[in-house]
PDB file of C-alpha atoms in Angstrom:
ATOM      1  CA  MET A   9      75.445  65.010 126.119  1.00 89.00           C
ATOM      2  CA  ALA A  10      73.428  68.213 126.492  1.00 97.00           C
ATOM      3  CA  ASN A  11      73.763  71.420 124.469  1.00 98.00           C
ATOM      4  CA  ILE A  12      72.857  74.614 126.310  1.00 98.00           C
ATOM      5  CA  ALA A  13      72.489  78.066 124.783  1.00 98.00           C
ATOM      6  CA  LEU A  14      73.776  80.855 127.028  1.00 98.00           C
ATOM      7  CA  ILE A  15      72.335  84.102 125.674  1.00 98.00           C
ATOM      8  CA  LEU A  16      73.960  87.337 126.808  1.00 97.00           C
ATOM      9  CA  ALA A  17      71.437  90.095 127.520  1.00 95.00           C
ATOM     10  CA  GLY A  18      73.208  91.910 130.332  1.00 86.00           C
ATOM     11  CA  GLY A  19      74.169  95.135 128.532  1.00 78.00           C
ATOM     12  CA  SER A  20      72.485  98.526 128.762  1.00 64.00           C
ATOM     13  CA  GLY A  21      72.885  99.370 125.061  1.00 55.00           C
ATOM     14  CA  GLN A  22      74.070 102.958 125.489  1.00 57.00           C
ATOM     15  CA  ARG A  23      75.230 103.246 121.869  1.00 52.00           C
ATOM     16  CA  MET A  24      71.646 102.744 120.710  1.00 53.00           C
ATOM     17  CA  HIS A  25      70.540 105.901 122.628  1.00 51.00           C
ATOM     18  CA  GLN A  26      67.175 104.392 123.574  1.00 65.00           C
ATOM     19  CA  ASN A  27      65.284 104.521 126.858  1.00 73.00           C
ATOM     20  CA  ILE A  28      65.302 100.757 127.345  1.00 86.00           C
ATOM     21  CA  PRO A  29      68.030  98.129 126.784  1.00 90.00           C
ATOM     22  CA  LYS A  30      68.288  97.308 123.093  1.00 91.00           C
ATOM     23  CA  GLN A  31      67.715  93.584 123.681  1.00 94.00           C
ATOM     24  CA  PHE A  32      64.202  94.494 124.883  1.00 95.00           C
ATOM     25  CA  LEU A  33      63.319  96.828 122.006  1.00 94.00           C
ATOM     26  CA  THR A  34      60.227  95.622 120.139  1.00 94.00           C
ATOM     27  CA  ILE A  35      60.774  95.166 116.410  1.00 94.00           C
ATOM     28  CA  ASN A  36      57.619  94.419 114.457  1.00 90.00           C
ATOM     29  CA  ASP A  37      55.747  92.035 116.738  1.00 88.00           C
ATOM     30  CA  ARG A  38      58.308  90.910 119.328  1.00 93.00           C
ATOM     31  CA  PRO A  39      61.296  92.040 121.394  1.00 96.00           C
ATOM     32  CA  VAL A  40      64.800  91.460 120.015  1.00 97.00           C
ATOM     33  CA  ILE A  41      65.648  88.986 122.795  1.00 97.00           C
ATOM     34  CA  VAL A  42      62.626  86.875 121.823  1.00 98.00           C
ATOM     35  CA  TYR A  43      63.866  86.516 118.229  1.00 97.00           C
ATOM     36  CA  THR A  44      67.185  85.311 119.621  1.00 98.00           C
ATOM     37  CA  MET A  45      65.637  82.850 122.070  1.00 98.00           C
ATOM     38  CA  GLU A  46      63.337  81.525 119.336  1.00 98.00           C
ATOM     39  CA  ALA A  47      66.327  80.577 117.167  1.00 98.00           C
ATOM     40  CA  PHE A  48      67.603  78.248 119.891  1.00 98.00           C
ATOM     41  CA  GLN A  49      64.105  77.153 120.937  1.00 98.00           C
ATOM     42  CA  LYS A  50      63.497  75.839 117.415  1.00 98.00           C
ATOM     43  CA  HIS A  51      66.834  74.013 117.124  1.00 98.00           C
ATOM     44  CA  ALA A  52      66.401  70.288 117.714  1.00 98.00           C
ATOM     45  CA  ASP A  53      69.848  69.841 119.294  1.00 98.00           C
ATOM     46  CA  ILE A  54      69.488  72.582 121.914  1.00 98.00           C
ATOM     47  CA  ASN A  55      68.320  71.091 125.196  1.00 98.00           C
ATOM     48  CA  ALA A  56      68.050  74.215 127.333  1.00 98.00           C
ATOM     49  CA  ILE A  57      68.393  77.996 127.200  1.00 98.00           C
ATOM     50  CA  ALA A  58      69.951  80.226 129.846  1.00 98.00           C
ATOM     51  CA  VAL A  59      69.918  84.024 129.678  1.00 98.00           C
ATOM     52  CA  VAL A  60      72.278  86.404 131.433  1.00 97.00           C
ATOM     53  CA  CYS A  61      69.925  89.337 131.984  1.00 96.00           C
ATOM     54  CA  ILE A  62      70.488  92.973 132.854  1.00 93.00           C
ATOM     55  CA  SER A  63      69.630  93.593 136.495  1.00 92.00           C
ATOM     56  CA  GLY A  64      66.006  94.599 137.039  1.00 93.00           C
ATOM     57  CA  TRP A  65      64.710  93.038 133.822  1.00 95.00           C
ATOM     58  CA  GLU A  66      64.592  89.406 134.896  1.00 96.00           C
ATOM     59  CA  GLN A  67      60.825  89.335 135.403  1.00 96.00           C
ATOM     60  CA  VAL A  68      60.249  91.077 132.076  1.00 96.00           C
ATOM     61  CA  LEU A  69      62.333  88.396 130.387  1.00 97.00           C
ATOM     62  CA  LYS A  70      60.393  85.639 132.143  1.00 97.00           C
ATOM     63  CA  ALA A  71      57.097  87.211 131.064  1.00 97.00           C
ATOM     64  CA  TYR A  72      58.229  87.394 127.432  1.00 97.00           C
ATOM     65  CA  ALA A  73      59.358  83.756 127.537  1.00 98.00           C
ATOM     66  CA  ASP A  74      55.930  82.753 128.804  1.00 97.00           C
ATOM     67  CA  GLN A  75      54.143  84.927 126.245  1.00 97.00           C
ATOM     68  CA  PHE A  76      56.110  83.587 123.272  1.00 97.00           C
ATOM     69  CA  ASN A  77      56.290  79.973 124.475  1.00 97.00           C
ATOM     70  CA  ILE A  78      60.048  79.746 124.984  1.00 98.00           C
ATOM     71  CA  THR A  79      59.764  76.483 126.882  1.00 98.00           C
ATOM     72  CA  LYS A  80      63.509  75.712 126.819  1.00 98.00           C
ATOM     73  CA  LEU A  81      64.343  78.731 128.996  1.00 98.00           C
ATOM     74  CA  LYS A  82      65.500  77.086 132.228  1.00 98.00           C
ATOM     75  CA  HIS A  83      67.902  79.592 133.804  1.00 98.00           C
ATOM     76  CA  ILE A  84      67.933  83.386 134.204  1.00 98.00           C
ATOM     77  CA  VAL A  85      71.143  84.803 135.660  1.00 97.00           C
ATOM     78  CA  THR A  86      71.826  88.439 136.551  1.00 96.00           C
ATOM     79  CA  GLY A  87      74.618  90.080 134.546  1.00 93.00           C
ATOM     80  CA  GLY A  88      77.916  91.344 135.936  1.00 92.00           C
ATOM     81  CA  GLU A  89      79.884  94.576 135.735  1.00 92.00           C
ATOM     82  CA  ASN A  90      81.132  93.840 132.198  1.00 93.00           C
ATOM     83  CA  GLY A  91      80.861  91.236 129.476  1.00 93.00           C
ATOM     84  CA  GLN A  92      83.446  88.877 130.916  1.00 95.00           C
ATOM     85  CA  ALA A  93      81.784  88.961 134.348  1.00 95.00           C
ATOM     86  CA  SER A  94      78.366  88.325 132.793  1.00 95.00           C
ATOM     87  CA  ILE A  95      79.614  85.277 130.906  1.00 96.00           C
ATOM     88  CA  ARG A  96      81.347  84.067 134.055  1.00 97.00           C
ATOM     89  CA  ASN A  97      78.103  84.396 136.029  1.00 97.00           C
ATOM     90  CA  GLY A  98      76.319  82.402 133.361  1.00 97.00           C
ATOM     91  CA  VAL A  99      78.763  79.521 132.953  1.00 98.00           C
ATOM     92  CA  PHE A 100      79.287  79.199 136.706  1.00 98.00           C
ATOM     93  CA  GLU A 101      75.514  78.812 137.093  1.00 98.00           C
ATOM     94  CA  LEU A 102      75.386  76.190 134.331  1.00 98.00           C
ATOM     95  CA  GLU A 103      78.217  74.301 136.025  1.00 98.00           C
ATOM     96  CA  LYS A 104      75.823  73.605 138.911  1.00 98.00           C
ATOM     97  CA  HIS A 105      73.293  71.861 136.672  1.00 98.00           C
ATOM     98  CA  TYR A 106      75.199  70.148 133.848  1.00 98.00           C
ATOM     99  CA  ALA A 107      78.143  67.834 133.274  1.00 98.00           C
ATOM    100  CA  PRO A 108      81.635  69.186 132.484  1.00 98.00           C
ATOM    101  CA  ASP A 109      81.542  67.749 128.959  1.00 98.00           C
ATOM    102  CA  ASP A 110      78.137  69.213 128.124  1.00 98.00           C
ATOM    103  CA  ILE A 111      78.362  71.976 125.512  1.00 98.00           C
ATOM    104  CA  VAL A 112      77.541  75.636 126.090  1.00 98.00           C
ATOM    105  CA  LEU A 113      76.963  77.964 123.144  1.00 98.00           C
ATOM    106  CA  ILE A 114      77.550  81.559 124.246  1.00 98.00           C
ATOM    107  CA  HIS A 115      75.602  83.964 122.051  1.00 98.00           C
ATOM    108  CA  ASP A 116      74.899  87.699 121.950  1.00 97.00           C
ATOM    109  CA  GLY A 117      71.255  88.436 122.720  1.00 97.00           C
ATOM    110  CA  ILE A 118      71.398  91.197 120.126  1.00 96.00           C
ATOM    111  CA  ARG A 119      72.280  88.808 117.287  1.00 97.00           C
ATOM    112  CA  PRO A 120      68.682  87.729 116.613  1.00 97.00           C
ATOM    113  CA  LEU A 121      69.215  86.237 113.148  1.00 97.00           C
ATOM    114  CA  VAL A 122      71.511  83.361 114.109  1.00 97.00           C
ATOM    115  CA  SER A 123      70.550  80.474 111.843  1.00 96.00           C
ATOM    116  CA  GLU A 124      70.044  76.772 112.404  1.00 97.00           C
ATOM    117  CA  GLU A 125      73.132  76.078 110.292  1.00 97.00           C
ATOM    118  CA  LEU A 126      75.379  78.312 112.408  1.00 98.00           C
ATOM    119  CA  ILE A 127      74.155  76.735 115.634  1.00 98.00           C
ATOM    120  CA  SER A 128      74.668  73.227 114.250  1.00 98.00           C
ATOM    121  CA  ASP A 129      78.182  73.911 112.984  1.00 98.00           C
ATOM    122  CA  CYS A 130      79.181  75.507 116.285  1.00 98.00           C
ATOM    123  CA  ILE A 131      78.090  72.345 118.123  1.00 98.00           C
ATOM    124  CA  VAL A 132      79.908  70.054 115.674  1.00 98.00           C
ATOM    125  CA  THR A 133      83.132  72.117 115.773  1.00 98.00           C
ATOM    126  CA  THR A 134      83.093  72.291 119.574  1.00 98.00           C
ATOM    127  CA  LYS A 135      82.706  68.526 119.854  1.00 97.00           C
ATOM    128  CA  LYS A 136      85.529  67.990 117.350  1.00 98.00           C
ATOM    129  CA  TYR A 137      88.093  70.527 118.608  1.00 97.00           C
ATOM    130  CA  GLY A 138      86.999  71.569 122.100  1.00 96.00           C
ATOM    131  CA  SER A 139      86.099  75.124 121.074  1.00 96.00           C
ATOM    132  CA  ALA A 140      84.332  77.021 118.318  1.00 97.00           C
ATOM    133  CA  ILE A 141      83.839  80.629 117.292  1.00 97.00           C
ATOM    134  CA  SER A 142      81.509  81.676 114.516  1.00 97.00           C
ATOM    135  CA  SER A 143      83.438  83.821 112.054  1.00 96.00           C
ATOM    136  CA  VAL A 144      83.372  85.269 108.551  1.00 96.00           C
ATOM    137  CA  PRO A 145      86.148  86.270 106.145  1.00 93.00           C
ATOM    138  CA  CYS A 146      87.239  89.903 106.120  1.00 92.00           C
ATOM    139  CA  TYR A 147      86.580  91.365 102.675  1.00 88.00           C
ATOM    140  CA  GLU A 148      87.374  95.022 103.402  1.00 87.00           C
ATOM    141  CA  PRO A 149      90.907  96.409 103.785  1.00 86.00           C
ATOM    142  CA  VAL A 150      91.652  96.972 107.476  1.00 88.00           C
ATOM    143  CA  MET A 151      93.810 100.006 108.181  1.00 89.00           C
ATOM    144  CA  ARG A 152      95.664 100.861 111.369  1.00 88.00           C
ATOM    145  CA  THR A 153      95.973 104.434 112.623  1.00 90.00           C
ATOM    146  CA  GLU A 154      97.722 106.133 115.495  1.00 90.00           C
ATOM    147  CA  ASP A 155      95.849 109.430 115.462  1.00 90.00           C
ATOM    148  CA  GLY A 156      92.498 108.670 113.815  1.00 86.00           C
ATOM    149  CA  VAL A 157      93.326 111.013 110.938  1.00 90.00           C
ATOM    150  CA  LYS A 158      95.677 109.068 108.682  1.00 89.00           C
ATOM    151  CA  THR A 159      96.663 105.467 108.144  1.00 90.00           C
ATOM    152  CA  CYS A 160     100.007 104.127 109.291  1.00 86.00           C
ATOM    153  CA  ASP A 161      99.666 100.463 108.374  1.00 87.00           C
ATOM    154  CA  PHE A 162      97.276  97.863 106.964  1.00 84.00           C
ATOM    155  CA  TYR A 163      96.552  94.207 107.584  1.00 87.00           C
ATOM    156  CA  PRO A 164      96.334  91.603 104.786  1.00 86.00           C
ATOM    157  CA  ARG A 165      92.634  90.820 104.673  1.00 87.00           C
ATOM    158  CA  GLU A 166      93.176  87.202 103.611  1.00 87.00           C
ATOM    159  CA  LYS A 167      94.750  86.579 107.039  1.00 88.00           C
ATOM    160  CA  LEU A 168      91.890  88.166 108.987  1.00 91.00           C
ATOM    161  CA  ARG A 169      88.554  86.807 110.232  1.00 92.00           C
ATOM    162  CA  ARG A 170      85.725  88.759 111.869  1.00 93.00           C
ATOM    163  CA  SER A 171      84.400  86.975 114.912  1.00 93.00           C
ATOM    164  CA  HIS A 172      80.713  86.656 115.704  1.00 96.00           C
ATOM    165  CA  THR A 173      78.813  84.485 118.139  1.00 97.00           C
ATOM    166  CA  PRO A 174      77.940  81.758 119.019  1.00 98.00           C
ATOM    167  CA  HIS A 175      81.103  80.601 120.789  1.00 97.00           C
ATOM    168  CA  GLY A 176      81.094  76.958 121.835  1.00 98.00           C
ATOM    169  CA  PHE A 177      82.922  75.222 124.697  1.00 98.00           C
ATOM    170  CA  PRO A 178      82.537  72.268 127.034  1.00 98.00           C
ATOM    171  CA  ILE A 179      81.169  73.726 130.271  1.00 98.00           C
ATOM    172  CA  GLY A 180      84.034  72.363 132.360  1.00 98.00           C
ATOM    173  CA  LYS A 181      86.624  73.923 130.062  1.00 97.00           C
ATOM    174  CA  ILE A 182      85.148  77.418 129.907  1.00 97.00           C
ATOM    175  CA  CYS A 183      84.620  77.498 133.686  1.00 97.00           C
ATOM    176  CA  ALA A 184      88.229  76.481 134.242  1.00 97.00           C
ATOM    177  CA  MET A 185      89.373  79.203 131.839  1.00 97.00           C
ATOM    178  CA  HIS A 186      87.376  81.849 133.693  1.00 97.00           C
ATOM    179  CA  ARG A 187      88.918  80.800 137.000  1.00 97.00           C
ATOM    180  CA  LEU A 188      92.387  80.927 135.457  1.00 97.00           C
ATOM    181  CA  ALA A 189      91.658  84.372 134.001  1.00 96.00           C
ATOM    182  CA  LEU A 190      90.741  85.677 137.455  1.00 96.00           C
ATOM    183  CA  GLU A 191      93.955  84.239 138.881  1.00 96.00           C
ATOM    184  CA  ARG A 192      95.977  86.045 136.196  1.00 96.00           C
ATOM    185  CA  GLY A 193      94.148  89.351 136.575  1.00 95.00           C
ATOM    186  CA  ILE A 194      92.310  89.164 133.228  1.00 94.00           C
ATOM    187  CA  THR A 195      88.955  90.736 134.102  1.00 93.00           C
ATOM    188  CA  ASN A 196      87.705  92.705 131.084  1.00 93.00           C
ATOM    189  CA  ALA A 197      88.264  90.565 127.992  1.00 91.00           C
ATOM    190  CA  VAL A 198      86.332  91.624 124.899  1.00 86.00           C
ATOM    191  CA  SER A 199      84.972  88.093 124.386  1.00 89.00           C
ATOM    192  CA  SER A 200      85.485  84.487 125.378  1.00 89.00           C
ATOM    193  CA  ASN A 201      87.783  83.817 122.431  1.00 86.00           C
ATOM    194  CA  THR A 202      90.098  86.748 123.215  1.00 90.00           C
ATOM    195  CA  MET A 203      90.194  85.661 126.863  1.00 94.00           C
ATOM    196  CA  LEU A 204      91.207  82.136 125.857  1.00 92.00           C
ATOM    197  CA  PHE A 205      93.816  83.492 123.474  1.00 89.00           C
ATOM    198  CA  ASP A 206      95.275  85.608 126.321  1.00 92.00           C
ATOM    199  CA  LEU A 207      95.480  82.373 128.323  1.00 94.00           C
ATOM    200  CA  GLY A 208      97.395  80.608 125.548  1.00 92.00           C
ATOM    201  CA  GLU A 209      94.485  78.545 124.204  1.00 93.00           C
ATOM    202  CA  GLN A 210      93.613  77.992 120.561  1.00 91.00           C
ATOM    203  CA  VAL A 211      90.053  78.665 119.406  1.00 92.00           C
ATOM    204  CA  TYR A 212      88.719  77.030 116.241  1.00 96.00           C
ATOM    205  CA  PHE A 213      86.499  78.631 113.612  1.00 97.00           C
ATOM    206  CA  SER A 214      82.936  77.511 112.940  1.00 98.00           C
ATOM    207  CA  ALA A 215      80.612  78.725 110.214  1.00 97.00           C
ATOM    208  CA  GLY A 216      79.479  82.346 110.135  1.00 97.00           C
ATOM    209  CA  SER A 217      77.128  84.529 108.118  1.00 96.00           C
ATOM    210  CA  GLU A 218      76.922  88.199 107.218  1.00 94.00           C
ATOM    211  CA  LYS A 219      73.224  88.012 108.130  1.00 95.00           C
ATOM    212  CA  ASN A 220      74.131  87.222 111.735  1.00 97.00           C
ATOM    213  CA  ILE A 221      74.314  90.947 112.521  1.00 96.00           C
ATOM    214  CA  LYS A 222      74.791  92.501 115.938  1.00 96.00           C
ATOM    215  CA  LEU A 223      72.285  95.258 116.739  1.00 95.00           C
ATOM    216  CA  THR A 224      74.556  97.995 118.041  1.00 91.00           C
ATOM    217  CA  THR A 225      73.250 101.183 116.394  1.00 90.00           C
ATOM    218  CA  VAL A 226      69.936 102.506 115.100  1.00 89.00           C
ATOM    219  CA  GLU A 227      71.186 101.771 111.572  1.00 93.00           C
ATOM    220  CA  ASP A 228      71.548  98.101 112.535  1.00 94.00           C
ATOM    221  CA  ILE A 229      67.865  98.050 113.502  1.00 93.00           C
ATOM    222  CA  GLU A 230      66.939  99.231 110.009  1.00 94.00           C
ATOM    223  CA  ILE A 231      69.102  96.490 108.463  1.00 94.00           C
ATOM    224  CA  PHE A 232      67.483  93.933 110.783  1.00 94.00           C
ATOM    225  CA  LYS A 233      64.002  95.010 109.679  1.00 93.00           C
ATOM    226  CA  ALA A 234      65.006  94.627 106.033  1.00 92.00           C
ATOM    227  CA  LEU A 235      66.449  91.163 106.666  1.00 93.00           C
ATOM    228  CA  LEU A 236      63.232  90.137 108.415  1.00 91.00           C
ATOM    229  CA  VAL A 237      61.257  91.098 105.314  1.00 87.00           C
ATOM    230  CA  ALA A 238      63.707  89.197 103.104  1.00 82.00           C
ATOM    231  CA  LYS A 239      63.428  86.135 105.356  1.00 73.00           C
ATOM    232  CA  LYS A 240      59.655  86.129 104.998  1.00 64.00           C
ATOM    233  CA  THR A 241      59.884  86.148 101.195  1.00 60.00           C
ATOM    234  CA  GLU A 242      62.524  83.444 100.791  1.00 57.00           C
ATOM    235  CA  TRP A 243      59.831  81.003  99.640  1.00 47.00           C
ATOM    236  CA  LEU A 244      59.489  83.090  96.464  1.00 46.00           C
ATOM    237  CA  LYS A 245      62.773  81.710  95.080  1.00 44.00           C
TER     238      LYS A 245
END
């Protein structure tokens, strides 16, 4: 059974207010997308990497993979009009090359600090339950508002989880779910797990980490840089 990482790098990153897509921003000595690919490249149980890439950047991605020796990169797929379409493009391409019970781990290209432990637990959970979503407990109170000025309700934090990636599925299952979503007019789901939930499917939790941050704003870049420094000094413990 093969395990394939499907890395999502199809967004333009408008909230970062940079001139190039945030997944291609260079931090220290390498682009963000390279950090992400390296995490899966180094994992012994990942057999291949596929990247859903923003249109026009496919050759740049290929050049970076060659430069940084990402030998597991086997597939580059052009992104779609939104996140759901990009994932659909990716899994439909993988369906052509792999068996239905092979595992795909869908991961945000702008979560470059995904660890070996998170990848491993996502694979194990997917094999056990048929799905997996990396998640962490919610420690902050979550308030609901109608007008953005005052609160009108709150959610018990002990009943909430914050979802990250990777998300794990058998390839046959996630492709079938995407076809069913199209039939039912679901075309702009926030993520794979919300799409499956809308289709009446359960999704099971796998391990998460607060370090597995998503680089959405300039402030996130600063946090990422700090975590990189901390990672380099872990041997000092």
